[in-house]
């Protein structure tokens, strides 16, 4: 936690044109778990924004997808046409959170993908191969931006480097 992402983005599922929306609130989850759904895209709603999170096996960024301004990372599909999130394991040791947008546009964890479910606006988790017979499960970064917090930090680094010279030692 506490890391500033270089960008935040909305994930749009191409077949439905809908976007992945985090259902919880900003900040720390009271229950430790929240849901995520496919919904009409809204770039004015922070709950649609995600960013890379958690360390990878080499201790560097990143091995998961984190809901912007929360402690929640994508864990995968659950029943009822939704996805589930859990408290981010920033050390990257929870493989259930090792989701990434692949170069082929799949929202993927190993050989498992997240894509449209059987009903309108629903999500399901399955083998990436299983989505081919349903027209695929392709995602894209619909809107990307640098968060204000990152902009302010980078500005401070440029304008007042002496403040930061002892960090990282």
CSV table of C-alpha atoms in Angstrom, one decimal:
chain,number,residue,atom,x,y,z
A,1,UNK,CA,0.0,0.0,0.0
A,2,UNK,CA,0.9,3.6,-0.1
A,3,UNK,CA,2.5,3.5,-3.6
A,4,UNK,CA,1.5,6.0,-6.2
A,5,UNK,CA,0.6,4.5,-9.5
A,6,UNK,CA,2.0,6.0,-12.7
A,7,UNK,CA,-1.4,5.7,-14.3
A,8,UNK,CA,-5.0,4.7,-13.5
A,9,UNK,CA,-7.3,3.3,-16.2
A,10,UNK,CA,-10.8,2.0,-17.0
A,11,UNK,CA,-11.0,-1.5,-18.3
A,12,UNK,CA,-13.6,-2.0,-21.0
A,13,UNK,CA,-14.8,-5.4,-22.1
A,14,UNK,CA,-15.0,-5.1,-25.9
A,15,UNK,CA,-17.9,-7.4,-26.8
A,16,UNK,CA,-20.4,-5.7,-24.4
A,17,UNK,CA,-18.8,-2.2,-24.4
A,18,UNK,CA,-19.2,-2.2,-20.6
A,19,UNK,CA,-16.5,-1.5,-18.0
A,20,UNK,CA,-15.3,-3.1,-14.9
A,21,UNK,CA,-16.7,-1.2,-11.9
A,22,UNK,CA,-15.6,-1.7,-8.3
A,23,UNK,CA,-18.7,-1.7,-6.1
A,24,UNK,CA,-17.1,-0.6,-2.8
A,25,UNK,CA,-16.2,2.8,-1.5
A,26,UNK,CA,-12.8,4.6,-1.6
A,27,UNK,CA,-10.4,3.8,1.3
A,28,UNK,CA,-10.2,0.7,3.4
A,29,UNK,CA,-12.9,-2.0,3.0
A,30,UNK,CA,-14.9,-2.7,6.2
A,31,UNK,CA,-15.5,-6.3,5.2
A,32,UNK,CA,-12.2,-7.1,3.5
A,33,UNK,CA,-14.0,-8.1,0.3
A,34,UNK,CA,-16.1,-6.2,-2.2
A,35,UNK,CA,-17.6,-6.9,-5.6
A,36,UNK,CA,-16.9,-5.8,-9.2
A,37,UNK,CA,-19.4,-5.7,-12.0
A,38,UNK,CA,-19.8,-4.9,-15.7
A,39,UNK,CA,-21.5,-1.5,-16.0
A,40,UNK,CA,-21.9,1.4,-18.4
A,41,UNK,CA,-18.6,3.2,-18.5
A,42,UNK,CA,-18.3,6.4,-16.6
A,43,UNK,CA,-15.0,8.3,-16.6
A,44,UNK,CA,-16.3,10.7,-14.0
A,45,UNK,CA,-16.8,7.9,-11.4
A,46,UNK,CA,-13.5,6.9,-9.6
A,47,UNK,CA,-15.0,3.4,-8.9
A,48,UNK,CA,-14.3,2.5,-12.6
A,49,UNK,CA,-10.5,3.2,-12.3
A,50,UNK,CA,-7.9,0.5,-11.7
A,51,UNK,CA,-4.2,0.4,-11.6
A,52,UNK,CA,-1.4,-2.1,-11.4
A,53,UNK,CA,-0.6,-3.3,-7.8
A,54,UNK,CA,1.3,-5.8,-5.7
A,55,UNK,CA,4.9,-6.9,-6.1
A,56,UNK,CA,5.8,-9.6,-8.6
A,57,UNK,CA,8.0,-12.6,-7.9
A,58,UNK,CA,11.1,-10.4,-8.3
A,59,UNK,CA,9.8,-7.9,-5.7
A,60,UNK,CA,9.0,-5.3,-8.3
A,61,UNK,CA,5.8,-3.9,-9.7
A,62,UNK,CA,3.4,-5.5,-10.6
A,63,UNK,CA,1.4,-8.7,-10.3
A,64,UNK,CA,-2.2,-7.6,-9.9
A,65,UNK,CA,-5.0,-5.1,-10.5
A,66,UNK,CA,-6.0,-2.7,-7.7
A,67,UNK,CA,-9.2,-0.6,-7.5
A,68,UNK,CA,-8.1,3.0,-7.5
A,69,UNK,CA,-7.9,4.6,-4.1
A,70,UNK,CA,-8.8,1.5,-2.1
A,71,UNK,CA,-7.1,-1.5,-0.4
A,72,UNK,CA,-8.8,-3.9,-2.8
A,73,UNK,CA,-7.3,-6.1,-5.6
A,74,UNK,CA,-9.1,-8.2,-8.1
A,75,UNK,CA,-9.4,-11.9,-7.0
A,76,UNK,CA,-11.5,-13.2,-9.9
A,77,UNK,CA,-15.0,-14.3,-10.6
A,78,UNK,CA,-17.6,-15.3,-8.1
A,79,UNK,CA,-21.2,-16.5,-8.5
A,80,UNK,CA,-24.0,-14.3,-9.5
A,81,UNK,CA,-22.2,-12.7,-12.5
A,82,UNK,CA,-19.8,-10.6,-10.5
A,83,UNK,CA,-16.1,-10.6,-9.7
A,84,UNK,CA,-14.7,-10.4,-6.2
A,85,UNK,CA,-11.9,-8.3,-4.7
A,86,UNK,CA,-9.9,-8.8,-1.5
A,87,UNK,CA,-7.4,-6.8,0.5
A,88,UNK,CA,-4.3,-6.4,-1.7
A,89,UNK,CA,-1.4,-8.6,-0.8
A,90,UNK,CA,1.3,-6.0,-1.7
A,91,UNK,CA,4.1,-8.6,-1.3
A,92,UNK,CA,2.6,-10.4,-4.3
A,93,UNK,CA,2.4,-13.8,-2.6
A,94,UNK,CA,-1.4,-14.3,-3.1
A,95,UNK,CA,-1.6,-15.9,-6.6
A,96,UNK,CA,-5.4,-15.4,-6.6
A,97,UNK,CA,-4.6,-11.7,-7.2
A,98,UNK,CA,-2.1,-12.2,-10.0
A,99,UNK,CA,-4.4,-10.7,-12.7
A,100,UNK,CA,-3.1,-8.8,-15.6
A,101,UNK,CA,-4.3,-7.3,-18.9
A,102,UNK,CA,-2.3,-9.5,-21.4
A,103,UNK,CA,-0.9,-8.2,-24.7
A,104,UNK,CA,-3.7,-10.0,-26.5
A,105,UNK,CA,-6.3,-8.1,-24.4
A,106,UNK,CA,-7.3,-10.8,-22.0
A,107,UNK,CA,-7.9,-10.2,-18.4
A,108,UNK,CA,-5.8,-13.1,-17.3
A,109,UNK,CA,-4.4,-15.0,-14.4
A,110,UNK,CA,-2.4,-18.0,-15.7
A,111,UNK,CA,-4.7,-19.9,-18.0
A,112,UNK,CA,-7.8,-18.4,-16.4
A,113,UNK,CA,-9.6,-15.4,-17.8
A,114,UNK,CA,-12.4,-13.0,-16.7
A,115,UNK,CA,-15.0,-12.2,-19.3
A,116,UNK,CA,-18.6,-11.7,-20.1
A,117,UNK,CA,-21.0,-14.2,-18.5
A,118,UNK,CA,-24.1,-15.8,-19.9
A,119,UNK,CA,-26.4,-13.0,-19.1
A,120,UNK,CA,-26.4,-9.3,-20.1
A,121,UNK,CA,-23.8,-7.4,-18.2
A,122,UNK,CA,-22.6,-10.4,-16.2
A,123,UNK,CA,-19.0,-11.6,-15.6
A,124,UNK,CA,-17.6,-15.1,-15.4
A,125,UNK,CA,-14.3,-16.7,-14.8
A,126,UNK,CA,-13.1,-19.6,-16.9
A,127,UNK,CA,-10.3,-21.0,-18.9
A,128,UNK,CA,-9.2,-18.5,-21.5
A,129,UNK,CA,-9.8,-21.1,-24.2
A,130,UNK,CA,-13.5,-21.4,-23.1
A,131,UNK,CA,-14.1,-17.8,-24.0
A,132,UNK,CA,-13.2,-18.3,-27.7
A,133,UNK,CA,-16.5,-20.2,-28.3
A,134,UNK,CA,-18.4,-17.2,-26.8
A,135,UNK,CA,-16.7,-14.6,-29.1
A,136,UNK,CA,-13.7,-14.0,-26.9
A,137,UNK,CA,-13.1,-12.0,-23.8
A,138,UNK,CA,-11.1,-8.9,-24.9
A,139,UNK,CA,-10.5,-6.0,-22.7
A,140,UNK,CA,-8.8,-2.6,-23.3
A,141,UNK,CA,-7.7,0.4,-21.3
A,142,UNK,CA,-10.6,2.7,-22.2
A,143,UNK,CA,-9.5,5.9,-20.4
A,144,UNK,CA,-6.0,6.4,-18.9
A,145,UNK,CA,-4.8,9.2,-16.7
A,146,UNK,CA,-2.1,10.2,-14.3
A,147,UNK,CA,-3.6,10.6,-10.9
A,148,UNK,CA,-3.4,14.0,-9.2
A,149,UNK,CA,-1.4,12.6,-6.3
A,150,UNK,CA,1.3,11.3,-8.7
A,151,UNK,CA,1.4,14.6,-10.6
A,152,UNK,CA,1.9,16.5,-7.3
A,153,UNK,CA,4.6,14.1,-6.1
A,154,UNK,CA,6.5,14.3,-9.4
A,155,UNK,CA,6.2,18.1,-9.3
A,156,UNK,CA,7.7,18.2,-5.8
A,157,UNK,CA,10.5,15.9,-6.9
A,158,UNK,CA,11.4,18.4,-9.7
A,159,UNK,CA,11.0,21.6,-7.7
A,160,UNK,CA,12.4,20.4,-4.3
A,161,UNK,CA,14.8,17.5,-4.8
A,162,UNK,CA,16.6,18.2,-1.6
A,163,UNK,CA,13.6,17.1,0.4
A,164,UNK,CA,13.9,13.6,-1.2
A,165,UNK,CA,17.7,13.1,-1.3
A,166,UNK,CA,17.8,10.9,1.8
A,167,UNK,CA,15.0,8.6,0.7
A,168,UNK,CA,15.8,5.2,-0.7
A,169,UNK,CA,19.0,4.7,1.4
